[in-house]
Amino acid sequence: MIPFSVLDLAPVTEGNTPTQAFANTLDLAQWTENLGYQRYWLAEHHNMPGIASAATAVLIGHVAGGTSRIRVGAGGIMLPNHAPLQVAEQFGTLASLYPGRIDLGLGRAPGTDQATARALRRYYDGAETFPNDVQELLAFFEPASPGQAVRAVPGAGVDVPVWLLGSSLFSAQLSAALGLPFAFASHFAPDAMDEALMLYRRDFKPSARLSQPYAMLGVNVVASETDREAKRLFTTQQQSFINLRRGRPGLIPPPIDDIETYWTPTERYGVERALACAIVGDADTVREGLAAFIARHRPDELMLTTNVFDHAARKRSFELAAQARLQLAADA
């Protein structure tokens, strides 16, 4: 059975603080490590009150230090916000502290709004140079050459698997050309998923880092004791998407009984399209949904994200998903 992994945004729920969000993140990482998940990734976002993972490399170190086996990484670092050398140093440091456990996923969006992108300073100069920045970063992880003027210390010669992330065809094509693993953001932007996978697999060129294509897909999973309760829990994420599109991002809201009272028909269409890759229900519904998704798209790995309000319910959802994976493996 293919590996299951976790994507976490360190959500800050209404009534809580980033301090509690970080405690929940570490607790969830330890929980999913014990459940057999492959990796635990954190995403870089800025100026979003409900997302506390802006200092992504720092939080990765916190999670890696509190776990022992699960791979920990970035899903992803938004490279236009950073100098490649700084990223190489940060992840060279992490990989030196936690050998064999650190991943680096790279994205080319700023992960924020335009005003914040300007405050981050590099985005408007760097977005168009993303392919060159990726190759510069990869070079910093190679063993240093004699007389090399600039090297990543630590970083040079350190084993850091590098992934490209994307929600369009651009990163699929670049991943294929560079021979890197590819993660598609189907959990919030699924429209180009099938074409991106086709292009990546068709055009993949083996590299020293990867001999054959390896594609991971994001999927929203909310599992609970009943379909009704799972759908109610899912209204937290639906509200968050609506709030973001209304220009009012805030803390993560509690679930509501009737989402129809919250959105307009136009908003409903947009949210349902963005969250089309969502499997919501009880244990049987989630198992069947995962089986169908895997059979249709044939990913090499799934990355699950569960954005619900209650931390215990979130842990339970990942537990039910892990049980579904084991059942699918037994049925195979």
mmCIF file of C-alpha atoms in Angstrom:
data_model
loop_
_atom_site.group_PDB
_atom_site.id
_atom_site.type_symbol
_atom_site.label_atom_id
_atom_site.label_comp_id
_atom_site.label_asym_id
_atom_site.label_seq_id
_atom_site.Cartn_x
_atom_site.Cartn_y
_atom_site.Cartn_z
ATOM 1 C CA MET A 1 0.000 0.000 0.000
ATOM 2 C CA ILE A 2 1.263 3.477 -0.809
ATOM 3 C CA PRO A 3 2.544 5.669 2.045
ATOM 4 C CA PHE A 4 0.296 8.221 3.719
ATOM 5 C CA SER A 5 1.768 11.503 4.962
ATOM 6 C CA VAL A 6 0.569 14.627 6.787
ATOM 7 C CA LEU A 7 0.380 18.286 5.752
ATOM 8 C CA ASP A 8 0.014 20.692 8.675
ATOM 9 C CA LEU A 9 -0.447 24.475 8.713
ATOM 10 C CA ALA A 10 -0.187 24.787 12.521
ATOM 11 C CA PRO A 11 -3.761 26.117 12.634
ATOM 12 C CA VAL A 12 -4.610 28.758 15.219
ATOM 13 C CA THR A 13 -8.232 28.213 16.213
ATOM 14 C CA GLU A 14 -10.562 30.817 17.672
ATOM 15 C CA GLY A 15 -9.840 31.174 21.381
ATOM 16 C CA ASN A 16 -6.287 29.853 21.071
ATOM 17 C CA THR A 17 -2.795 31.215 20.412
ATOM 18 C CA PRO A 18 0.212 30.208 18.302
ATOM 19 C CA THR A 19 1.718 28.716 21.456
ATOM 20 C CA GLN A 20 -1.156 26.232 21.672
ATOM 21 C CA ALA A 21 -1.016 25.671 17.912
ATOM 22 C CA PHE A 22 2.634 24.651 18.177
ATOM 23 C CA ALA A 23 1.859 22.288 21.057
ATOM 24 C CA ASN A 24 -0.901 20.739 18.957
ATOM 25 C CA THR A 25 1.430 20.420 15.966
ATOM 26 C CA LEU A 26 4.007 18.478 17.959
ATOM 27 C CA ASP A 27 1.309 16.313 19.541
ATOM 28 C CA LEU A 28 -0.157 15.520 16.118
ATOM 29 C CA ALA A 29 3.298 14.733 14.720
ATOM 30 C CA GLN A 30 3.966 12.273 17.543
ATOM 31 C CA TRP A 31 0.494 10.779 17.103
ATOM 32 C CA THR A 32 0.831 10.278 13.342
ATOM 33 C CA GLU A 33 4.370 8.944 13.730
ATOM 34 C CA ASN A 34 2.969 6.199 15.952
ATOM 35 C CA LEU A 35 0.201 5.554 13.414
ATOM 36 C CA GLY A 36 2.760 4.849 10.687
ATOM 37 C CA TYR A 37 2.598 7.997 8.573
ATOM 38 C CA GLN A 38 5.597 8.493 6.302
ATOM 39 C CA ARG A 39 6.315 12.209 6.618
ATOM 40 C CA TYR A 40 5.060 15.354 8.331
ATOM 41 C CA TRP A 41 5.240 18.537 6.299
ATOM 42 C CA LEU A 42 4.644 22.155 7.309
ATOM 43 C CA ALA A 43 3.737 24.934 4.888
ATOM 44 C CA GLU A 44 5.037 28.497 4.623
ATOM 45 C CA HIS A 45 2.286 31.124 4.740
ATOM 46 C CA HIS A 46 2.498 34.747 5.836
ATOM 47 C CA ASN A 47 0.117 37.357 7.275
ATOM 48 C CA MET A 48 -2.596 34.778 7.937
ATOM 49 C CA PRO A 49 -3.838 34.850 11.543
ATOM 50 C CA GLY A 50 -5.057 31.253 11.405
ATOM 51 C CA ILE A 51 -1.764 29.770 10.159
ATOM 52 C CA ALA A 52 1.265 29.771 12.480
ATOM 53 C CA SER A 53 3.861 28.049 10.266
ATOM 54 C CA ALA A 54 5.429 31.188 8.756
ATOM 55 C CA ALA A 55 8.878 30.439 10.221
ATOM 56 C CA THR A 56 8.747 27.028 8.612
ATOM 57 C CA ALA A 57 12.319 25.868 9.144
ATOM 58 C CA VAL A 58 12.142 26.775 12.843
ATOM 59 C CA LEU A 59 8.950 24.781 13.308
ATOM 60 C CA ILE A 60 10.389 21.821 11.393
ATOM 61 C CA GLY A 61 13.243 21.727 13.893
ATOM 62 C CA HIS A 62 10.755 21.753 16.769
ATOM 63 C CA VAL A 63 8.805 18.832 15.296
ATOM 64 C CA ALA A 64 11.874 16.827 14.314
ATOM 65 C CA GLY A 65 13.294 17.277 17.805
ATOM 66 C CA GLY A 66 10.112 15.912 19.361
ATOM 67 C CA THR A 67 9.822 12.855 17.104
ATOM 68 C CA SER A 68 12.185 10.038 16.252
ATOM 69 C CA ARG A 69 11.228 8.259 13.008
ATOM 70 C CA ILE A 70 8.810 10.235 10.856
ATOM 71 C CA ARG A 71 10.346 12.394 8.123
ATOM 72 C CA VAL A 72 9.781 16.108 8.710
ATOM 73 C CA GLY A 73 9.885 18.760 6.042
ATOM 74 C CA ALA A 74 8.544 21.755 4.204
ATOM 75 C CA GLY A 75 5.508 21.549 2.029
ATOM 76 C CA GLY A 76 6.762 23.942 1.158
ATOM 77 C CA ILE A 77 9.301 26.710 1.370
ATOM 78 C CA MET A 78 8.238 29.492 -1.008
ATOM 79 C CA LEU A 79 11.598 29.955 -2.695
ATOM 80 C CA PRO A 80 10.977 33.441 -4.189
ATOM 81 C CA ASN A 81 10.814 34.736 -0.604
ATOM 82 C CA HIS A 82 14.344 33.534 0.171
ATOM 83 C CA ALA A 83 17.892 33.481 -1.111
ATOM 84 C CA PRO A 84 18.799 29.919 -2.195
ATOM 85 C CA LEU A 85 21.943 30.038 -0.052
ATOM 86 C CA GLN A 86 19.908 30.788 3.087
ATOM 87 C CA VAL A 87 17.540 27.905 2.379
ATOM 88 C CA ALA A 88 20.488 25.573 1.801
ATOM 89 C CA GLU A 89 22.023 26.635 5.119
ATOM 90 C CA GLN A 90 18.761 26.227 7.020
ATOM 91 C CA PHE A 91 17.997 22.779 5.643
ATOM 92 C CA GLY A 92 21.618 21.713 5.718
ATOM 93 C CA THR A 93 21.502 22.532 9.427
ATOM 94 C CA LEU A 94 18.255 20.612 9.943
ATOM 95 C CA ALA A 95 19.545 17.590 8.039
ATOM 96 C CA SER A 96 22.774 17.654 10.051
ATOM 97 C CA LEU A 97 20.780 17.700 13.295
ATOM 98 C CA TYR A 98 18.321 15.014 12.134
ATOM 99 C CA PRO A 99 20.110 12.906 9.488
ATOM 100 C CA GLY A 100 17.915 11.021 7.062
ATOM 101 C CA ARG A 101 14.693 12.674 8.253
ATOM 102 C CA ILE A 102 14.461 16.114 6.584
ATOM 103 C CA ASP A 103 12.636 16.932 3.322
ATOM 104 C CA LEU A 104 12.613 20.209 1.414
ATOM 105 C CA GLY A 105 9.611 20.973 -0.777
ATOM 106 C CA LEU A 106 9.808 24.145 -2.865
ATOM 107 C CA GLY A 107 7.055 26.364 -4.239
ATOM 108 C CA ARG A 108 7.181 29.414 -6.497
ATOM 109 C CA ALA A 109 4.272 31.417 -5.038
ATOM 110 C CA PRO A 110 4.763 33.946 -2.226
ATOM 111 C CA GLY A 111 2.275 32.176 0.044
ATOM 112 C CA THR A 112 0.559 35.428 0.935
ATOM 113 C CA ASP A 113 -1.056 38.624 -0.351
ATOM 114 C CA GLN A 114 0.669 41.228 -2.523
ATOM 115 C CA ALA A 115 1.335 43.713 0.275
ATOM 116 C CA THR A 116 3.032 41.043 2.372
ATOM 117 C CA ALA A 117 4.904 39.787 -0.658
ATOM 118 C CA ARG A 118 6.400 43.254 -1.005
ATOM 119 C CA ALA A 119 7.341 43.192 2.673
ATOM 120 C CA LEU A 120 9.170 39.915 2.074
ATOM 121 C CA ARG A 121 11.237 41.865 -0.475
ATOM 122 C CA ARG A 122 12.430 39.128 -2.832
ATOM 123 C CA TYR A 123 9.212 38.006 -4.490
ATOM 124 C CA TYR A 124 8.878 40.534 -7.311
ATOM 125 C CA ASP A 125 12.508 40.097 -8.281
ATOM 126 C CA GLY A 126 12.554 36.338 -7.782
ATOM 127 C CA ALA A 127 9.363 34.662 -9.002
ATOM 128 C CA GLU A 128 10.386 34.666 -12.649
ATOM 129 C CA THR A 129 13.800 33.218 -11.797
ATOM 130 C CA PHE A 130 12.358 30.231 -9.929
ATOM 131 C CA PRO A 131 13.951 27.563 -12.208
ATOM 132 C CA ASN A 132 17.368 29.196 -11.848
ATOM 133 C CA ASP A 133 16.904 29.558 -8.095
ATOM 134 C CA VAL A 134 16.027 25.863 -7.796
ATOM 135 C CA GLN A 135 19.158 24.868 -9.667
ATOM 136 C CA GLU A 136 21.268 27.253 -7.587
ATOM 137 C CA LEU A 137 19.849 25.704 -4.416
ATOM 138 C CA LEU A 138 20.481 22.169 -5.659
ATOM 139 C CA ALA A 139 24.074 23.119 -6.420
ATOM 140 C CA PHE A 140 24.603 24.316 -2.844
ATOM 141 C CA PHE A 141 23.748 20.789 -1.635
ATOM 142 C CA GLU A 142 26.444 19.237 -3.839
ATOM 143 C CA PRO A 143 29.874 18.589 -2.310
ATOM 144 C CA ALA A 144 31.916 21.800 -2.421
ATOM 145 C CA SER A 145 34.567 22.049 -5.124
ATOM 146 C CA PRO A 146 38.143 23.188 -4.419
ATOM 147 C CA GLY A 147 38.283 26.942 -4.602
ATOM 148 C CA GLN A 148 34.491 27.339 -4.580
ATOM 149 C CA ALA A 149 33.846 30.948 -3.616
ATOM 150 C CA VAL A 150 30.481 30.466 -1.883
ATOM 151 C CA ARG A 151 29.335 27.308 -0.140
ATOM 152 C CA ALA A 152 26.516 26.381 2.204
ATOM 153 C CA VAL A 153 27.885 25.628 5.680
ATOM 154 C CA PRO A 154 26.284 23.358 6.649
ATOM 155 C CA GLY A 155 24.598 22.164 3.490
ATOM 156 C CA ALA A 156 27.325 21.267 1.018
ATOM 157 C CA GLY A 157 27.370 17.491 0.635
ATOM 158 C CA VAL A 158 24.395 17.028 2.976
ATOM 159 C CA ASP A 159 21.615 14.690 1.845
ATOM 160 C CA VAL A 160 18.427 16.773 1.620
ATOM 161 C CA PRO A 161 15.729 15.356 -0.680
ATOM 162 C CA VAL A 162 14.281 18.246 -2.705
ATOM 163 C CA TRP A 163 10.725 18.202 -4.044
ATOM 164 C CA LEU A 164 8.913 20.649 -6.270
ATOM 165 C CA LEU A 165 5.361 21.589 -5.334
ATOM 166 C CA GLY A 166 2.718 23.016 -7.607
ATOM 167 C CA SER A 167 -0.892 23.482 -8.569
ATOM 168 C CA SER A 168 -0.292 24.038 -12.284
ATOM 169 C CA LEU A 169 1.670 22.513 -15.140
ATOM 170 C CA PHE A 170 4.748 24.672 -14.549
ATOM 171 C CA SER A 171 6.242 22.784 -11.595
ATOM 172 C CA ALA A 172 5.223 19.429 -13.087
ATOM 173 C CA GLN A 173 7.303 20.197 -16.165
ATOM 174 C CA LEU A 174 10.213 21.579 -14.141
ATOM 175 C CA SER A 175 10.194 18.557 -11.798
ATOM 176 C CA ALA A 176 10.295 16.257 -14.801
ATOM 177 C CA ALA A 177 13.129 18.176 -16.458
ATOM 178 C CA LEU A 178 15.255 18.228 -13.278
ATOM 179 C CA GLY A 179 14.453 14.644 -12.229
ATOM 180 C CA LEU A 180 12.888 15.600 -8.882
ATOM 181 C CA PRO A 181 9.911 14.204 -6.965
ATOM 182 C CA PHE A 182 6.709 16.196 -7.468
ATOM 183 C CA ALA A 183 3.876 17.031 -5.065
ATOM 184 C CA PHE A 184 0.640 18.407 -6.514
ATOM 185 C CA ALA A 185 -1.595 20.673 -4.420
ATOM 186 C CA SER A 186 -4.796 18.862 -5.307
ATOM 187 C CA HIS A 187 -6.139 19.489 -1.803
ATOM 188 C CA PHE A 188 -6.942 23.115 -2.723
ATOM 189 C CA ALA A 189 -6.372 23.512 -6.492
ATOM 190 C CA PRO A 190 -7.215 20.242 -8.258
ATOM 191 C CA ASP A 191 -8.164 21.538 -11.717
ATOM 192 C CA ALA A 192 -4.863 20.718 -13.465
ATOM 193 C CA MET A 193 -4.079 17.559 -11.480
ATOM 194 C CA ASP A 194 -4.614 14.957 -14.199
ATOM 195 C CA GLU A 195 -2.733 16.882 -16.886
ATOM 196 C CA ALA A 196 0.108 17.741 -14.508
ATOM 197 C CA LEU A 197 0.553 14.090 -13.539
ATOM 198 C CA MET A 198 0.523 13.029 -17.184
ATOM 199 C CA LEU A 199 3.159 15.584 -18.158
ATOM 200 C CA TYR A 200 5.362 14.804 -15.175
ATOM 201 C CA ARG A 201 5.318 11.064 -15.779
ATOM 202 C CA ARG A 202 5.702 11.344 -19.552
ATOM 203 C CA ASP A 203 8.559 13.842 -19.567
ATOM 204 C CA PHE A 204 10.493 12.721 -16.472
ATOM 205 C CA LYS A 205 14.271 12.554 -16.948
ATOM 206 C CA PRO A 206 16.200 10.414 -14.453
ATOM 207 C CA SER A 207 18.726 12.277 -12.338
ATOM 208 C CA ALA A 208 21.290 11.571 -9.661
ATOM 209 C CA ARG A 209 18.554 12.372 -7.147
ATOM 210 C CA LEU A 210 15.741 10.219 -8.571
ATOM 211 C CA SER A 211 15.722 7.367 -11.092
ATOM 212 C CA GLN A 212 11.994 7.309 -11.882
ATOM 213 C CA PRO A 213 9.038 9.662 -11.381
ATOM 214 C CA TYR A 214 7.536 9.911 -7.910
ATOM 215 C CA ALA A 215 4.313 11.863 -7.503
ATOM 216 C CA MET A 216 2.495 12.735 -4.303
ATOM 217 C CA LEU A 217 -1.058 14.110 -4.253
ATOM 218 C CA GLY A 218 -2.702 16.188 -1.544
ATOM 219 C CA VAL A 219 -6.170 15.228 -0.371
ATOM 220 C CA ASN A 220 -8.481 16.593 2.311
ATOM 221 C CA VAL A 221 -9.649 13.864 4.669
ATOM 222 C CA VAL A 222 -12.114 14.393 7.487
ATOM 223 C CA ALA A 223 -13.071 11.133 9.169
ATOM 224 C CA SER A 224 -15.353 10.765 12.171
ATOM 225 C CA GLU A 225 -17.769 8.292 13.742
ATOM 226 C CA THR A 226 -20.604 9.197 11.358
ATOM 227 C CA ASP A 227 -20.930 10.819 7.949
ATOM 228 C CA ARG A 228 -23.034 13.560 9.506
ATOM 229 C CA GLU A 229 -20.453 14.472 12.127
ATOM 230 C CA ALA A 230 -17.618 14.427 9.578
ATOM 231 C CA LYS A 231 -19.540 16.787 7.305
ATOM 232 C CA ARG A 232 -20.137 19.094 10.254
ATOM 233 C CA LEU A 233 -16.427 19.086 11.130
ATOM 234 C CA PHE A 234 -15.618 19.882 7.486
ATOM 235 C CA THR A 235 -17.570 23.145 7.697
ATOM 236 C CA THR A 236 -14.563 24.640 9.495
ATOM 237 C CA GLN A 237 -12.463 24.352 6.344
ATOM 238 C CA GLN A 238 -15.319 25.481 4.135
ATOM 239 C CA GLN A 239 -15.775 28.610 6.255
ATOM 240 C CA SER A 240 -12.031 29.300 6.165
ATOM 241 C CA PHE A 241 -12.007 29.197 2.364
ATOM 242 C CA ILE A 242 -15.009 31.518 2.160
ATOM 243 C CA ASN A 243 -13.463 33.961 4.634
ATOM 244 C CA LEU A 244 -10.229 34.032 2.635
ATOM 245 C CA ARG A 245 -12.117 34.716 -0.595
ATOM 246 C CA ARG A 246 -14.071 37.473 1.109
ATOM 247 C CA GLY A 247 -10.752 39.082 2.015
ATOM 248 C CA ARG A 248 -11.211 38.395 5.710
ATOM 249 C CA PRO A 249 -8.760 35.666 6.701
ATOM 250 C CA GLY A 250 -8.885 35.056 10.416
ATOM 251 C CA LEU A 251 -8.513 32.430 13.096
ATOM 252 C CA ILE A 252 -9.829 28.952 12.327
ATOM 253 C CA PRO A 253 -13.569 28.943 13.129
ATOM 254 C CA PRO A 254 -15.573 26.250 14.917
ATOM 255 C CA PRO A 255 -17.891 24.070 12.824
ATOM 256 C CA ILE A 256 -21.495 25.058 12.176
ATOM 257 C CA ASP A 257 -24.597 22.939 11.742
ATOM 258 C CA ASP A 258 -25.682 24.291 8.349
ATOM 259 C CA ILE A 259 -23.076 25.563 5.898
ATOM 260 C CA GLU A 260 -25.856 26.593 3.498
ATOM 261 C CA THR A 261 -26.596 29.552 5.764
ATOM 262 C CA TYR A 262 -23.004 30.756 5.480
ATOM 263 C CA TRP A 263 -22.199 30.854 1.771
ATOM 264 C CA THR A 264 -23.796 32.220 -1.373
ATOM 265 C CA PRO A 265 -24.406 29.934 -4.368
ATOM 266 C CA THR A 266 -21.397 31.454 -6.113
ATOM 267 C CA GLU A 267 -19.196 30.940 -3.065
ATOM 268 C CA ARG A 268 -20.433 27.379 -2.739
ATOM 269 C CA TYR A 269 -19.445 26.628 -6.335
ATOM 270 C CA GLY A 270 -15.961 28.055 -5.835
ATOM 271 C CA VAL A 271 -15.312 26.261 -2.569
ATOM 272 C CA GLU A 272 -16.621 22.916 -3.788
ATOM 273 C CA ARG A 273 -14.424 23.203 -6.865
ATOM 274 C CA ALA A 274 -11.334 24.092 -4.820
ATOM 275 C CA LEU A 275 -12.014 21.287 -2.319
ATOM 276 C CA ALA A 276 -13.085 18.704 -4.884
ATOM 277 C CA CYS A 277 -10.386 16.348 -3.622
ATOM 278 C CA ALA A 278 -12.020 15.873 -0.225
ATOM 279 C CA ILE A 279 -13.036 12.618 1.407
ATOM 280 C CA VAL A 280 -15.433 13.276 4.271
ATOM 281 C CA GLY A 281 -17.346 10.680 6.266
ATOM 282 C CA ASP A 282 -17.222 7.732 8.613
ATOM 283 C CA ALA A 283 -14.634 4.945 8.473
ATOM 284 C CA ASP A 284 -16.328 3.098 5.604
ATOM 285 C CA THR A 285 -16.896 6.242 3.551
ATOM 286 C CA VAL A 286 -13.292 7.338 3.979
ATOM 287 C CA ARG A 287 -11.901 3.899 3.120
ATOM 288 C CA GLU A 288 -14.002 3.713 -0.030
ATOM 289 C CA GLY A 289 -13.121 7.275 -0.992
ATOM 290 C CA LEU A 290 -9.403 6.703 -0.542
ATOM 291 C CA ALA A 291 -9.557 3.484 -2.537
ATOM 292 C CA ALA A 292 -11.345 5.216 -5.412
ATOM 293 C CA PHE A 293 -8.956 8.195 -5.400
ATOM 294 C CA ILE A 294 -5.895 5.950 -5.436
ATOM 295 C CA ALA A 295 -7.318 3.700 -8.158
ATOM 296 C CA ARG A 296 -8.104 6.660 -10.389
ATOM 297 C CA HIS A 297 -4.919 8.709 -10.040
ATOM 298 C CA ARG A 298 -2.281 6.102 -9.060
ATOM 299 C CA PRO A 299 -0.179 8.394 -6.860
ATOM 300 C CA ASP A 300 3.037 7.087 -5.359
ATOM 301 C CA GLU A 301 2.080 8.689 -2.053
ATOM 302 C CA LEU A 302 -0.837 10.576 -0.506
ATOM 303 C CA MET A 303 -0.475 13.645 1.692
ATOM 304 C CA LEU A 304 -3.501 14.092 3.933
ATOM 305 C CA THR A 305 -4.591 17.390 5.393
ATOM 306 C CA THR A 306 -7.339 17.693 7.997
ATOM 307 C CA ASN A 307 -8.338 21.229 8.888
ATOM 308 C CA VAL A 308 -10.872 20.828 11.685
ATOM 309 C CA PHE A 309 -11.420 22.921 14.800
ATOM 310 C CA ASP A 310 -11.099 20.404 17.619
ATOM 311 C CA HIS A 311 -7.632 18.927 18.124
ATOM 312 C CA ALA A 312 -8.935 15.605 19.446
ATOM 313 C CA ALA A 313 -11.233 15.285 16.425
ATOM 314 C CA ARG A 314 -8.280 16.008 14.154
ATOM 315 C CA LYS A 315 -6.224 13.251 15.769
ATOM 316 C CA ARG A 316 -9.151 10.855 15.489
ATOM 317 C CA SER A 317 -9.506 11.651 11.792
ATOM 318 C CA PHE A 318 -5.875 10.754 11.117
ATOM 319 C CA GLU A 319 -6.332 7.590 13.174
ATOM 320 C CA LEU A 320 -9.339 6.484 11.110
ATOM 321 C CA ALA A 321 -7.471 7.271 7.892
ATOM 322 C CA ALA A 322 -4.516 5.158 9.054
ATOM 323 C CA GLN A 323 -6.901 2.300 9.822
ATOM 324 C CA ALA A 324 -8.401 2.686 6.344
ATOM 325 C CA ARG A 325 -4.947 2.402 4.825
ATOM 326 C CA LEU A 326 -4.260 -0.823 6.705
ATOM 327 C CA GLN A 327 -7.604 -2.232 5.584
ATOM 328 C CA LEU A 328 -6.902 -1.326 1.985
ATOM 329 C CA ALA A 329 -3.515 -3.034 2.239
ATOM 330 C CA ALA A 330 -5.148 -6.160 3.684
ATOM 331 C CA ASP A 331 -7.710 -6.175 0.863
ATOM 332 C CA ALA A 332 -5.127 -5.732 -1.882
#
